Coordinates of C-alpha atoms and ligand atoms in Angstrom, one line a residue:
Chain A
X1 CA 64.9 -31.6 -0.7
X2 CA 67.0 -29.8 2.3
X3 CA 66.0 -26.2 1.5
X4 CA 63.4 -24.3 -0.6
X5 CA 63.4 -20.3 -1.7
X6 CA 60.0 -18.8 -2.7
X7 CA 60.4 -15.2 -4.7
X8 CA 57.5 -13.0 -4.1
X9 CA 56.3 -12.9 -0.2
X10 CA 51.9 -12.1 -1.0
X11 CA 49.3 -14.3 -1.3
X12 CA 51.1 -16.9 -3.6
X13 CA 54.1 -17.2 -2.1
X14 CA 52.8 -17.2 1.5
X15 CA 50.4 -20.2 0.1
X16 CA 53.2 -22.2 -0.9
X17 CA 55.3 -21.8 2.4
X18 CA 51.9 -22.6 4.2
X19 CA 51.8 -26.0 1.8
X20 CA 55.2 -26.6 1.8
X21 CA 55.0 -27.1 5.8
X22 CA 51.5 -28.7 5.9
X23 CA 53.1 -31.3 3.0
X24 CA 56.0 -32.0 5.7
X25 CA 58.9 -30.2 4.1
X26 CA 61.1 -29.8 7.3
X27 CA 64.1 -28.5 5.7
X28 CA 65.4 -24.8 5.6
X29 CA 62.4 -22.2 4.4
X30 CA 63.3 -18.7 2.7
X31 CA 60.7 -16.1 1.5
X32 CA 62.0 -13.4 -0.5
X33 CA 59.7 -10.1 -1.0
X34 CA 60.7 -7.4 -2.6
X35 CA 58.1 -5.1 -0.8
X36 CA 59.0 -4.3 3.2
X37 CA 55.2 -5.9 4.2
X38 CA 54.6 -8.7 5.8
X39 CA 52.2 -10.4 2.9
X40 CA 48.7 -8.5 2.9
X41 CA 45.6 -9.0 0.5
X42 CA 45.0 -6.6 -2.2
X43 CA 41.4 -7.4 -3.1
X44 CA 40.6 -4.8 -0.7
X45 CA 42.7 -2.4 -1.8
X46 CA 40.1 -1.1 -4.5
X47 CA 37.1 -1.9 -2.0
X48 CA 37.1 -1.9 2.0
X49 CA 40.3 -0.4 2.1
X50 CA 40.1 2.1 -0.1
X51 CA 36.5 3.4 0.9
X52 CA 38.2 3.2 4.5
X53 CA 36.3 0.5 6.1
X54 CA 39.2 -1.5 6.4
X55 CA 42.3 -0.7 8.2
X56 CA 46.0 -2.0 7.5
X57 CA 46.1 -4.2 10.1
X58 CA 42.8 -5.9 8.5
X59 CA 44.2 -6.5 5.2
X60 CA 47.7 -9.1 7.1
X61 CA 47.3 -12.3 5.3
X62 CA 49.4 -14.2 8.2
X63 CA 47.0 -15.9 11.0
X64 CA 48.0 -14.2 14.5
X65 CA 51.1 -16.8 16.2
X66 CA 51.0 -18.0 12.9
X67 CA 55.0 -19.0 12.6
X68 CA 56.0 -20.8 9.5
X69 CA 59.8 -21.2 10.7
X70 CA 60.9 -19.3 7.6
X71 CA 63.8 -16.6 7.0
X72 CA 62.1 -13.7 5.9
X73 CA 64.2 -11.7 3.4
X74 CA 61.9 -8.6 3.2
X75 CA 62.1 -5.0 1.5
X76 CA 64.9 -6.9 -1.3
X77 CA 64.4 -8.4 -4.8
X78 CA 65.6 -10.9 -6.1
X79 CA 67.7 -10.2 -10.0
X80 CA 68.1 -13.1 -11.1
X81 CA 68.4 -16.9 -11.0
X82 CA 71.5 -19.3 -11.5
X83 CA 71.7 -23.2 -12.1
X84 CA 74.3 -24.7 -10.8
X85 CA 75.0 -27.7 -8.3
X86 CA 72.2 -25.9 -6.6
X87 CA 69.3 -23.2 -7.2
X88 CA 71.2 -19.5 -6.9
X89 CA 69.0 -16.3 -6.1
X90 CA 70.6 -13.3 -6.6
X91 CA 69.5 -10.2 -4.5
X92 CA 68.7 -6.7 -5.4
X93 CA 71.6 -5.8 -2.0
X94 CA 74.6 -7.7 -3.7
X95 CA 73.4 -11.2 -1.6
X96 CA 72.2 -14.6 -2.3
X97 CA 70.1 -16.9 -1.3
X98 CA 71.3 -20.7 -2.2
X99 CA 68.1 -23.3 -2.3
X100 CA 67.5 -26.7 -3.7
X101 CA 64.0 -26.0 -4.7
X102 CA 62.6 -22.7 -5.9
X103 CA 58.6 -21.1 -5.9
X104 CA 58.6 -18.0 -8.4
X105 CA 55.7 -16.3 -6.8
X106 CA 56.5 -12.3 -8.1
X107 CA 53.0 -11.8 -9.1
X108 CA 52.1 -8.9 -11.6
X109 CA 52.7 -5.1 -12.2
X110 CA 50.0 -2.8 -13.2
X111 CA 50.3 -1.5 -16.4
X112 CA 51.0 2.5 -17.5
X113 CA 50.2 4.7 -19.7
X114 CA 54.0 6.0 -19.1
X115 CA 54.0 10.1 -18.6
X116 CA 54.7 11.1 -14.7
X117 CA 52.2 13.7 -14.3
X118 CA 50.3 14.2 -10.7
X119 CA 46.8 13.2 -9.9
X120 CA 47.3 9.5 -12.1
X121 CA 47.3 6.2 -10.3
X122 CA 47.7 2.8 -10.6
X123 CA 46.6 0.3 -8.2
X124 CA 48.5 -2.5 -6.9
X125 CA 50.0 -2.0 -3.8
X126 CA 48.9 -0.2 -0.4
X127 CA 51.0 2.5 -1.4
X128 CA 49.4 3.2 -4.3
X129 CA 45.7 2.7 -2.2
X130 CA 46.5 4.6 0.2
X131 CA 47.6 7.9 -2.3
X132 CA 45.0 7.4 -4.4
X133 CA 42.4 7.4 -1.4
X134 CA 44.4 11.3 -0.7
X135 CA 43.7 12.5 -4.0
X136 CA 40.1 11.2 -4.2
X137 CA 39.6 13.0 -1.1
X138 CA 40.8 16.3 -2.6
X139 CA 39.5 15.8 -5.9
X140 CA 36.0 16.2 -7.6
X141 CA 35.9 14.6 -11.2
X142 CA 37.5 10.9 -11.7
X143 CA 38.4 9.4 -15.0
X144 CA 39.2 5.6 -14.5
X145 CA 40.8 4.6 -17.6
X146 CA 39.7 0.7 -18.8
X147 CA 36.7 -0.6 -17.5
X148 CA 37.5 -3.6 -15.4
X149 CA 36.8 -4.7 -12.7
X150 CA 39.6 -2.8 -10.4
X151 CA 38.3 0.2 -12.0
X152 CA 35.1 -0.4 -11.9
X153 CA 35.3 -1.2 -7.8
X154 CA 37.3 2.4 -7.7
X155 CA 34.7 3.5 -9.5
X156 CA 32.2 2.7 -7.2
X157 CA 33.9 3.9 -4.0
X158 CA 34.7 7.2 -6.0
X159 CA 30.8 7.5 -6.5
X160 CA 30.3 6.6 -2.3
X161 CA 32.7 9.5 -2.1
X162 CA 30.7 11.8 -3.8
X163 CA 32.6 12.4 -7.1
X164 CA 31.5 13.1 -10.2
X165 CA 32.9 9.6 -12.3
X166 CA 33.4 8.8 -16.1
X167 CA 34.7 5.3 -17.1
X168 CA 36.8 5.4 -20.8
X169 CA 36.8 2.1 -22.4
X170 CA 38.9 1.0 -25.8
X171 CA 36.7 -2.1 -25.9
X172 CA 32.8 -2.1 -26.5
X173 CA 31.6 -2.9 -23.5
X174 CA 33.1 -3.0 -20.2
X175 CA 34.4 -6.2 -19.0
X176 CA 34.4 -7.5 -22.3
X177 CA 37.8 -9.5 -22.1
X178 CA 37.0 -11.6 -18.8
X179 CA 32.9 -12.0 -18.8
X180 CA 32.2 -11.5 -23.1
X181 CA 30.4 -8.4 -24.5
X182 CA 26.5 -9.5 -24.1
X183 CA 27.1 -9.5 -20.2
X184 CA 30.0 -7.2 -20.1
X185 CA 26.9 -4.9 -21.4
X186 CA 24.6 -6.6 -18.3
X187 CA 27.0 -4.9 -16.1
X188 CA 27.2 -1.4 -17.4
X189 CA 24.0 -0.8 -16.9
X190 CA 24.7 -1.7 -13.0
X191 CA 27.4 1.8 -13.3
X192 CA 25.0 3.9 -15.3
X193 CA 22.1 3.9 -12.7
X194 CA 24.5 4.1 -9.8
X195 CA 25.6 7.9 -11.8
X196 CA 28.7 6.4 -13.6
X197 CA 29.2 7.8 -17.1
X198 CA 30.5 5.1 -19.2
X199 CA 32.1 5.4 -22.8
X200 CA 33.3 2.7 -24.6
X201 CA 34.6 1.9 -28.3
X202 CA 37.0 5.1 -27.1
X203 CA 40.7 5.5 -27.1
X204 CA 42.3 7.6 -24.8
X205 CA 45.0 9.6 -26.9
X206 CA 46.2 11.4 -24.2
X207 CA 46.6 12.8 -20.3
X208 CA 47.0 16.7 -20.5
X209 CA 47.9 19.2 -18.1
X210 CA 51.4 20.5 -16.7
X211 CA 53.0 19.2 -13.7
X212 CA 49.4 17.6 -12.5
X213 CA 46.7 15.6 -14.7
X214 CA 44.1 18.2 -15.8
X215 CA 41.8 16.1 -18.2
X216 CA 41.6 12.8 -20.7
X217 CA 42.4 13.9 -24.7
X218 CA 40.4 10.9 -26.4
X219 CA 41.3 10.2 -29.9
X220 CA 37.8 11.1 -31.3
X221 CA 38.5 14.5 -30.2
X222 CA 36.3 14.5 -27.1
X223 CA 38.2 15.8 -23.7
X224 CA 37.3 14.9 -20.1
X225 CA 38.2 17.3 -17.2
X226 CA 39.8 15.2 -14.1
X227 CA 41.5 16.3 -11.0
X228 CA 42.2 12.4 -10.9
X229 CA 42.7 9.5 -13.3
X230 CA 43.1 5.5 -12.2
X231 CA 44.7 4.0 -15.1
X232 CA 42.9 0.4 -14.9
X233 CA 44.3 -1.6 -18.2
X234 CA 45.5 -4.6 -16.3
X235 CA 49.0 -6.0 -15.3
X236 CA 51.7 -7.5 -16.3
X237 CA 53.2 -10.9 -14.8
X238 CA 56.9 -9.9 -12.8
X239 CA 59.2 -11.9 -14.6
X240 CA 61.9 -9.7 -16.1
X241 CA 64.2 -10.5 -13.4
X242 CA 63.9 -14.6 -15.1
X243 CA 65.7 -13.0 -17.8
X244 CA 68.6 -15.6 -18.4
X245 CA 67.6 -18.0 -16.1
X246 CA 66.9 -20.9 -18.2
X247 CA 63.0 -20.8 -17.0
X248 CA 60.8 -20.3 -20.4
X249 CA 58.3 -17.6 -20.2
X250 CA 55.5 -16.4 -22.6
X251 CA 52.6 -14.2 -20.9
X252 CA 54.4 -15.5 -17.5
X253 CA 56.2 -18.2 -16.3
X254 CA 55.1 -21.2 -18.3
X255 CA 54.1 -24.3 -16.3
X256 CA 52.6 -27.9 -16.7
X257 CA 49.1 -28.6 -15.2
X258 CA 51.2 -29.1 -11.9
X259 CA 52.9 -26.1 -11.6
X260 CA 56.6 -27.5 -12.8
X261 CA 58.4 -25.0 -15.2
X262 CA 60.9 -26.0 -17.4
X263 CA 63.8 -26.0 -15.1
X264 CA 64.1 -28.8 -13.0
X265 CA 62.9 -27.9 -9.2
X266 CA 61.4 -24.9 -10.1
X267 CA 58.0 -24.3 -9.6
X268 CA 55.4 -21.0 -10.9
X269 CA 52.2 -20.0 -8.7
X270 CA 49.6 -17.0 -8.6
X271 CA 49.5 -14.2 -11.2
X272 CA 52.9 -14.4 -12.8
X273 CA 52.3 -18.3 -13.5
X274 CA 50.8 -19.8 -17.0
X275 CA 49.5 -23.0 -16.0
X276 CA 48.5 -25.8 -18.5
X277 CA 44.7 -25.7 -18.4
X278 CA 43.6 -29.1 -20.1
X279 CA 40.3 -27.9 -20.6
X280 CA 41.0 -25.4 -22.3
X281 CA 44.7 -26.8 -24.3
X282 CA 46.5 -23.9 -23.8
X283 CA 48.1 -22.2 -20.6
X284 CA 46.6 -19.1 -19.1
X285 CA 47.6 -17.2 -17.0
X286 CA 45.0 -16.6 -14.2
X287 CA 45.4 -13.3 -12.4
X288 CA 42.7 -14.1 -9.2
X289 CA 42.7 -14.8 -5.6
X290 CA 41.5 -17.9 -5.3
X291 CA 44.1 -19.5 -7.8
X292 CA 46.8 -17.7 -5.9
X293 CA 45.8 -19.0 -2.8
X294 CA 44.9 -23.0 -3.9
X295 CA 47.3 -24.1 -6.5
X296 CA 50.3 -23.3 -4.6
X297 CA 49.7 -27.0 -2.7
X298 CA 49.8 -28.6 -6.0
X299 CA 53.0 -26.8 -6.8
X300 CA 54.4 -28.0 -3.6
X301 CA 53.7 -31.4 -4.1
X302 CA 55.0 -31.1 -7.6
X303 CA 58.0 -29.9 -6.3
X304 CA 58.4 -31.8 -3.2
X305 CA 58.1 -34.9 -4.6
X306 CA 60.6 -34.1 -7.8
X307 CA 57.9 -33.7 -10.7
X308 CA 57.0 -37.5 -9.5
X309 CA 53.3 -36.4 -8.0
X310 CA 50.1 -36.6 -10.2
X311 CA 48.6 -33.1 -10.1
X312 CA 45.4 -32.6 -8.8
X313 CA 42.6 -31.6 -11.1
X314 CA 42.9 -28.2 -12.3
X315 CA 39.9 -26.0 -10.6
X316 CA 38.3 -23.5 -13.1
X317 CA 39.3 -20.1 -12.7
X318 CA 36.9 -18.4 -10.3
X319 CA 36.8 -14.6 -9.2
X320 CA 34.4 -12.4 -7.4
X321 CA 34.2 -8.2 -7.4
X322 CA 32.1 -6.4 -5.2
X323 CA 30.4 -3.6 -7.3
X324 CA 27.4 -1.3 -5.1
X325 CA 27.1 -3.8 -2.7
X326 CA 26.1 -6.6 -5.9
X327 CA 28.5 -9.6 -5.6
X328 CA 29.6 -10.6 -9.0
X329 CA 30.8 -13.7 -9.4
X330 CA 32.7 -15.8 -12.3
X331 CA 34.0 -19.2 -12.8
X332 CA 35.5 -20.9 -15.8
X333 CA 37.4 -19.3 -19.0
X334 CA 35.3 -17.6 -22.0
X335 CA 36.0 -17.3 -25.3
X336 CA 34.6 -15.1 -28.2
X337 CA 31.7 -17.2 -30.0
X338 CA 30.5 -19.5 -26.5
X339 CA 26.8 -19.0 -26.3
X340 CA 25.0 -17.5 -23.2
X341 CA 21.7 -17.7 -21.2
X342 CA 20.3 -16.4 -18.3
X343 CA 19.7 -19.2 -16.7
X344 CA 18.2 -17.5 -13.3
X345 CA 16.8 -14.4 -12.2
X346 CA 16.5 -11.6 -14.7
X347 CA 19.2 -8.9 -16.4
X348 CA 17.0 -6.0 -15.9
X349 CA 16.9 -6.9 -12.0
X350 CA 20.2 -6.9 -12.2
X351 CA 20.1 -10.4 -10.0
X352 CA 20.5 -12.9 -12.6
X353 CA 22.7 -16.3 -13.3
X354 CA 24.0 -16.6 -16.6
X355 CA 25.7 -19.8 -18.3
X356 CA 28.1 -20.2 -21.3
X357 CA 28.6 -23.1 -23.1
X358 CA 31.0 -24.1 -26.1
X359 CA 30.3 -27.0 -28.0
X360 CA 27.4 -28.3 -25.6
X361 CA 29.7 -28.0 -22.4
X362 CA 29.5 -25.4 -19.9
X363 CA 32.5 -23.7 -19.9
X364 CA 32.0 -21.0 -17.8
X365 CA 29.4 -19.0 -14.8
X366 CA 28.3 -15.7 -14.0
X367 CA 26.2 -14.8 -11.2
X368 CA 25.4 -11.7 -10.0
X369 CA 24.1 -11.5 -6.6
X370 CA 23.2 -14.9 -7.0
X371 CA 25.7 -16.8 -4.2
X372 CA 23.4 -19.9 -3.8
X373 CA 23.4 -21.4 -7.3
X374 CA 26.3 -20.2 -8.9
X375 CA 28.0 -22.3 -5.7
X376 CA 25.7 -25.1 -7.1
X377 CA 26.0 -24.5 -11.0
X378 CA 30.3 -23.4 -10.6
X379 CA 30.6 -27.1 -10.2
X380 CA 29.3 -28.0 -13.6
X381 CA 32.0 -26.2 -15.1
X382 CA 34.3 -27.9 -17.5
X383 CA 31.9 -31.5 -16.7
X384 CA 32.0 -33.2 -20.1
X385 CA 29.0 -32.3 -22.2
X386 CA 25.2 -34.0 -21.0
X387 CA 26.6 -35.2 -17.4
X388 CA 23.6 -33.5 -16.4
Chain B
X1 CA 15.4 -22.9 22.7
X2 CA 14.0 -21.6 19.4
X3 CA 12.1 -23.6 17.1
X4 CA 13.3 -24.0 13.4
X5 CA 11.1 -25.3 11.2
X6 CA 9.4 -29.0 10.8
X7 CA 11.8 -31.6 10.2
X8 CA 10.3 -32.6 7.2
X9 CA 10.5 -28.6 5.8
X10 CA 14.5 -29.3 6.1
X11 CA 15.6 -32.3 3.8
X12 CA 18.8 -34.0 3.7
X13 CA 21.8 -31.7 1.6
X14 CA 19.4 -28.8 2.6
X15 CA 20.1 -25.9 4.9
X16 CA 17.4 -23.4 6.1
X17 CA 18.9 -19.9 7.7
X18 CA 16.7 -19.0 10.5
X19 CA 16.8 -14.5 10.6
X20 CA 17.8 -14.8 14.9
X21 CA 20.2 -11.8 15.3
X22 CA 22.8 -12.8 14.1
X23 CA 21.1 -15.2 11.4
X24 CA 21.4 -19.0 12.5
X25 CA 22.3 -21.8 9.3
X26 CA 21.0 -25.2 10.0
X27 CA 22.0 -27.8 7.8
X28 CA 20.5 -31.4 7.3
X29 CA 23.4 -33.5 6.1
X30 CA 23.3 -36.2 3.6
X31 CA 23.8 -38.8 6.8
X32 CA 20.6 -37.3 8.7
X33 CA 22.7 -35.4 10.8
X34 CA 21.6 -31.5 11.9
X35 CA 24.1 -29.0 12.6
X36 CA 23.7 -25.4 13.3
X37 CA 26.2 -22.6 12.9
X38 CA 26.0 -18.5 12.5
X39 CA 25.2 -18.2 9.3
X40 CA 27.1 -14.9 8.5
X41 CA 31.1 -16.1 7.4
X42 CA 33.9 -15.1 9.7
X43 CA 35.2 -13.7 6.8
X44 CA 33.0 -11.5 4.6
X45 CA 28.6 -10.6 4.8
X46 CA 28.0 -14.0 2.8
X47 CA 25.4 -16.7 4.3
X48 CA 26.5 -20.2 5.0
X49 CA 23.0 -21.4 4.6
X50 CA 23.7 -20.4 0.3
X51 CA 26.8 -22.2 0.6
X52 CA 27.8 -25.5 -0.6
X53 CA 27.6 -28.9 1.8
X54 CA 29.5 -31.9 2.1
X55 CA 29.6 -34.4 4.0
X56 CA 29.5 -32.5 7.6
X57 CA 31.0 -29.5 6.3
X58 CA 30.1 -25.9 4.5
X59 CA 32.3 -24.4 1.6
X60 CA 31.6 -20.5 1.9
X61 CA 29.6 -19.4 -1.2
X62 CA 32.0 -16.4 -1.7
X63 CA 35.5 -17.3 -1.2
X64 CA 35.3 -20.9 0.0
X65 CA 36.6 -21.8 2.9
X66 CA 35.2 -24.7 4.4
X67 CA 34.2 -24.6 8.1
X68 CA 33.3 -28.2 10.0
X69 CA 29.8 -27.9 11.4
X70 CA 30.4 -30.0 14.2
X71 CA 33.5 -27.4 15.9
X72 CA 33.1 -24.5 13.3
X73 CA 36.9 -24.9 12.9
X74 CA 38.0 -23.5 9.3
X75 CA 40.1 -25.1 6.8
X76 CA 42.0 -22.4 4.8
X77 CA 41.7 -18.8 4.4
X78 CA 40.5 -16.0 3.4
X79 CA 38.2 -16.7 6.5
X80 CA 40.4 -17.4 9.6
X81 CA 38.0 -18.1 13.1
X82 CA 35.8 -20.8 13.5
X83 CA 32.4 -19.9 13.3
X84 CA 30.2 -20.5 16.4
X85 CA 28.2 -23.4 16.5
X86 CA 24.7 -24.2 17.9
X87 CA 22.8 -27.1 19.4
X88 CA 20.4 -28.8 17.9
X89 CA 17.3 -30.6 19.3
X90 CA 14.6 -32.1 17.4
X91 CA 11.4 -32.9 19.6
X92 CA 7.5 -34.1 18.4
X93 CA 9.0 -34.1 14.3
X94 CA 10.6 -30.0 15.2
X95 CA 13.7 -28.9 15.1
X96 CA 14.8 -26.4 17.9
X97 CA 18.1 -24.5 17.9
X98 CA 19.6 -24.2 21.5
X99 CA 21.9 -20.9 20.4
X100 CA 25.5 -20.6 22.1
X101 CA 26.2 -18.2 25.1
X102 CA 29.7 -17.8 23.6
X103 CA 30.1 -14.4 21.9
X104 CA 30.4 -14.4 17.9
X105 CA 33.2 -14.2 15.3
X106 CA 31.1 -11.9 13.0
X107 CA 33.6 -10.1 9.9
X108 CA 34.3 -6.7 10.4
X109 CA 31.7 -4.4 9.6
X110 CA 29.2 -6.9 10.6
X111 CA 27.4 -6.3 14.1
X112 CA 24.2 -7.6 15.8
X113 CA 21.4 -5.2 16.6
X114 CA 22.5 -5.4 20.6
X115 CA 25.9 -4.6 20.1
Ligands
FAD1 C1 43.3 -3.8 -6.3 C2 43.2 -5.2 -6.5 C3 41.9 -5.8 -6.3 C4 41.7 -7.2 -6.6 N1 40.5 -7.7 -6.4 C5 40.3 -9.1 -6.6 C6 39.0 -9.6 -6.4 O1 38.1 -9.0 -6.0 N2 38.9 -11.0 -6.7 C7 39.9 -11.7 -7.1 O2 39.7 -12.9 -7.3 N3 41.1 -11.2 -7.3 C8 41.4 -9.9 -7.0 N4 42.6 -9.4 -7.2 C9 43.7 -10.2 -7.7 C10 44.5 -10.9 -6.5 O3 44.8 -9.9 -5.5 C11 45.8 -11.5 -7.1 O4 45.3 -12.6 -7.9 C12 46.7 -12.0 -6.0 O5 47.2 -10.9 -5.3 C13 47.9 -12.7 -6.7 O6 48.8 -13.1 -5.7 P1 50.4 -13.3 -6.1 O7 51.0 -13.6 -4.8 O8 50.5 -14.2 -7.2 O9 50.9 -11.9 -6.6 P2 51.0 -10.5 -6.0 O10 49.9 -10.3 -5.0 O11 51.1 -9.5 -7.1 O12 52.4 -10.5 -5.2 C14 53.6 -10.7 -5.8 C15 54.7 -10.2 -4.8 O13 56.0 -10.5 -5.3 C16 56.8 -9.4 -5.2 N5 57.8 -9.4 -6.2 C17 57.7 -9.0 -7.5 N6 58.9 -9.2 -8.1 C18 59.8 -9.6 -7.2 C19 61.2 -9.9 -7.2 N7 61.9 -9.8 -8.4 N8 61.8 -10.3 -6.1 C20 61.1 -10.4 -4.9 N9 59.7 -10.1 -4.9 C21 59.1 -9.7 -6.0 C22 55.9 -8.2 -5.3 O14 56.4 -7.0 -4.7 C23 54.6 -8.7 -4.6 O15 54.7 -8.4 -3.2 C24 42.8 -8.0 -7.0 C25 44.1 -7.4 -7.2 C26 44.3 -6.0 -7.0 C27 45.6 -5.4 -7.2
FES2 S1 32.9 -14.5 2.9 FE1 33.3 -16.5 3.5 S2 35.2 -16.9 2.8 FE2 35.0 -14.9 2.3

């Protein structure tokens, strides 16, 4: 393989180039991003960075001196993909960029609620951190729209800010999709006592207001006054620009257990990717950091050594969210109908370790300020059912 | 010099953090080996002492990168300076931590109570 294009220049992308060199590709490297940064971290963006503890130059994801002898194509996206006798990128500024292997690495989109009205945000990007931080500071009543957990950090901050904060939730408990409804139900109580008003089961039927956001319509009737709104209902992998490309995508790009997608020499990583998760049987698309940053050097290998390379075994899912100062921690994948325990500590602390299992096996971890054994019981995940 | 705890208070695969400022993680590997490093992450407030050890080295309990206790050096982000490592000196069944004279890569927001 002579030359290699990644599409998407953030954490993904920037862990493949960083693979692609350690694995000894020497040939010619091009990173394509459509947003003018250098790659930066977003987990901050609804945390340090927004409470402004963090600076700009804090969140660079790039070690200083660190030089990956890669063209930077910056500030441009890419429209489309060709196959030909090679791999052919096309550019949102009429160019293109030739390669023999390709890294899709466009990440995700946050969702809407459509409407263009003033005053409501999404986060994703440091532009959007850095205007919602300018409206918080203007503003005294937030409505965060979907309780998970980006809204619930912006929550927090919002309350450190002094605002007065409601959370709206279609679901019945917050965090239900990610951690199930018994401990998405742990966790609200963690909001409530911090001054968060939470309402779940609710629909939000509306934004009003004319020219700026003046209050939530919900469809039971009920109206909430905001001078601000996050909309908080997720994202949405990046791959319209796929369209036509030969590359098969369902909720994003979908890809074997080692990152190969259905076109020869192309590889998926990070949150646009659906990888095949054997323990589970089905692919998922996994929309956290650490994924983002560690499976890009099985994609690399996958790609490097033309599909030939046995993937390495698939780590569980694992994300953490800062919430008060309580680390919350999660590793595996749950489904509706796994049972759970609190296996440590206690939920009315609000320090406790909690464990689900399907079918005998634990499939999945929760701790909540507990970093010591959720490190010890994360490895347990997905072990076949009495190894221990 | 400052004294630890007993050796036999620190078993092997265990890791003890004593509360110096900044905190000090020593570890007891699985070989017998004692290592000492700053217990606070490069990268984040998270203890190395509640992380995870293997073989002579320490997977961050937040975000996991691994540093080598014998030169601190890290593998992979998010974290990305060495930590500072220690001396170690066990004498009449202690163990005593010599601690560095270099300064430390604390994370942002993280300071000692002299600075
Ligand atoms: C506010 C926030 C807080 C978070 N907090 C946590 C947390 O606490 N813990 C955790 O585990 N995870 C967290 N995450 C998730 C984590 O940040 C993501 O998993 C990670 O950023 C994924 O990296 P990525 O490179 O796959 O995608 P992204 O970071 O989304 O990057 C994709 C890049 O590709 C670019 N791109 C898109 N389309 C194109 C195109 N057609 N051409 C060229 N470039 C394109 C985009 O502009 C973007 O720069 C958080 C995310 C956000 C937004
Ligand atoms: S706090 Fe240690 S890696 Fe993040």
């Amino acid at each position: 393989m002579k030359s290699v294009a990644i599409v998407g220049a953030s954490l993904a992308g920037l862990s493949a180039a960083r693979a692609l060199r350690a694995q000894g590709f020497g040939g010619r490297l091009t990173i394509v991003g459509a947003e003018p940064h250098r790659p930066y971290d977003r987990p901050p963006l609804s945390k340090e960075f927004l409470a402004g503890q963090m600076t700009t130059a804090d969140l660079a994801l790039e070690g200083d001196g660190e030089d990956l002898d890669a063209e930077w194509r910056l500030g441009v996206a890419a429209t489309g993909l060709e196959q030909g006798r090679s791999l052919r990128i096309a550019l949102a500024d009429g160019s293109a960029v030739e390669a023999d292997g390709v890294v899709i690495a466009t990440g995700a989109v946050a969702r809407t609620l459509g409407g263009n009205l003033a005053g409501v945000h999404t986060l994703r990007t440091i532009e959007d951190a850095a205007a919602l931080r300018a409206d918080l500071d203007a503003a005294r009543r937030l409505v965060v729209i979907g309780a998970g957990f980006i809204g619930a950090e912006v929550a927090c901050v919002a309350r450190t800010l002094g605002l007065d904060v409601t959370i709206v939730e279609a679901a019945p408990a917050p965090f239900a999709r990610a951690l199930g409804p018994e401990m998405g139900t742990a966790l609200a109580g963690l909001h409530e006592a911090h001054g968060v008003r939470l309402i779940c089961g609710a629909a939000v039927r509306t934004l009003t207001g004319e020219g700026r956001v003046d209050g939530v319509l919900l469809e039971d009737g009920r109206r909430l006054d905001a001078d601000v709104v996050l909309v908080g209902i997720g994202a949405r992998p990046a791959v319209d620009w796929l369209d036509g490309s030969g590359v098969t995508v369902g909720d994003g790009v979908v890809c074997d257990t080692g990152g190969a997608t259905s076109v020869p020499g192309v590889v998926a990583v990070g949150d646009c990717a659906a990888w095949f998760d054997p323990a589970l049987g089905a692919h998922l698309r996994v929309e956290h950091w650490t994924g983002a940053a560690r499976r890009p050097a099985t994609a690399a290998r996958t790609l490097l050594s033309g599909g030939a390379a046995v993937p390495d075994t698939l780590a569980p899912p694992y994300l953490w969210s800062d919430q008060y100062g309580m680390r919350v921690q999660f590793a595996g994948h749950t489904l509706p109908g796994d049972e759970v325990s609190v296996e440590e500590g206690d939920l009315a602390s609000r320090r406790f370790l909690a464990v689900y299992r399907r079918e005998g096996r634990t499939v999945a971890v929760l701790g909540v300020d507990q970093p010591r054994s959720f490190t010890r019981w994360r490895r347990r995940v997905n072990e076949p059912a009495g190894a221990r | 010099m400052i004294p630890a705890c007993p050796i036999a208070a620190l078993p092997r695969g265990e890791a003890l953090r004593i509360e110096t400022d900044p905190p000090i993680a020593v570890f007891h590997t699985e070989d017998g080996e004692l290592y000492a490093v700053d217990d606070t992450c490069t990268h984040q407030d998270a203890s190395l002492a509640d992380g995870w050890l293997e073989g002579c080295e320490v997977e961050c309990p937040l975000h996991a990168s691994r540093f080598d206790l014998r030169t601190g050096r890290v593998d992979a982000p998010p974290a990305k300076l060495p930590v500072r490592t220690h001396q170690v000196v066990v004498r009449d069944e202690t163990v005593y931590v010599v601690p560095s004279d270099l300064p430390p890569n604390l994370p942002p927001g993280v300071r000692t109570g002299s600075a």
